[in-house]
Amino acid sequence: MECRVACAACCIAPSISSPIPGMPHGKPAGVPCVQLDADLRCRLFGRPERPAVCGSLRPSADMCGVSRAAAMRTLDRLEALTAPTA
């Protein structure tokens, strides 16, 4: 499966705990990565400074569903299920 054009759900929905250029402490869930451009494409794609967690995400029917909205719902649910308890 290829990434859906103008989706970026995986760059918005999940939290990322590793540093990202421009976000040295990572990013909270639901916050768009600062490396997304106006077309919702990653400015770091294929570059060595891209966080390993981002490079490890692969689009799949299970994660992305049939639409951007479905991907956001799935990733939001996974984020909630894996968030540390207070």
CSV table of C-alpha atoms in Angstrom, one decimal, residues 44-83:
chain,number,residue,atom,x,y,z
A,44,LEU,CA,12.5,14.9,6.2
A,45,PHE,CA,11.4,11.9,4.2
A,46,GLY,CA,14.4,9.8,3.1
A,47,ARG,CA,16.8,12.0,5.2
A,48,PRO,CA,19.0,10.6,8.0
A,49,GLU,CA,17.6,13.1,10.5
A,50,ARG,CA,14.1,11.7,10.2
A,51,PRO,CA,13.2,9.9,13.5
A,52,ALA,CA,13.5,6.1,13.3
A,53,VAL,CA,9.9,5.7,14.5
A,54,CYS,CA,8.7,7.7,11.5
A,55,GLY,CA,10.8,5.5,9.1
A,56,SER,CA,9.4,2.4,10.7
A,57,LEU,CA,5.8,3.3,10.0
A,58,ARG,CA,4.5,1.6,6.9
A,59,PRO,CA,1.1,2.2,5.3
A,60,SER,CA,-1.2,-0.7,5.6
A,61,ALA,CA,-4.9,-1.3,5.3
A,62,ASP,CA,-5.1,-2.1,9.0
A,63,MET,CA,-3.6,1.3,10.0
A,64,CYS,CA,-4.8,3.5,7.2
A,65,GLY,CA,-8.2,2.2,6.4
A,66,VAL,CA,-10.2,3.5,3.5
A,67,SER,CA,-9.7,7.2,4.2
A,68,ARG,CA,-7.7,9.8,6.0
A,69,ALA,CA,-10.5,10.0,8.6
A,70,ALA,CA,-10.3,6.3,9.2
A,71,ALA,CA,-6.6,6.5,9.6
A,72,MET,CA,-7.0,9.3,12.2
A,73,ARG,CA,-9.5,7.2,14.1
A,74,THR,CA,-7.3,4.1,14.1
A,75,LEU,CA,-4.2,6.0,15.1
A,76,ASP,CA,-6.1,8.0,17.8
A,77,ARG,CA,-7.4,4.7,19.3
A,78,LEU,CA,-3.9,3.2,19.2
A,79,GLU,CA,-2.5,6.3,20.9
A,80,ALA,CA,-5.1,6.1,23.6
A,81,LEU,CA,-4.4,2.3,24.2
A,82,THR,CA,-0.7,2.8,24.5
A,83,ALA,CA,-0.5,6.1,26.4
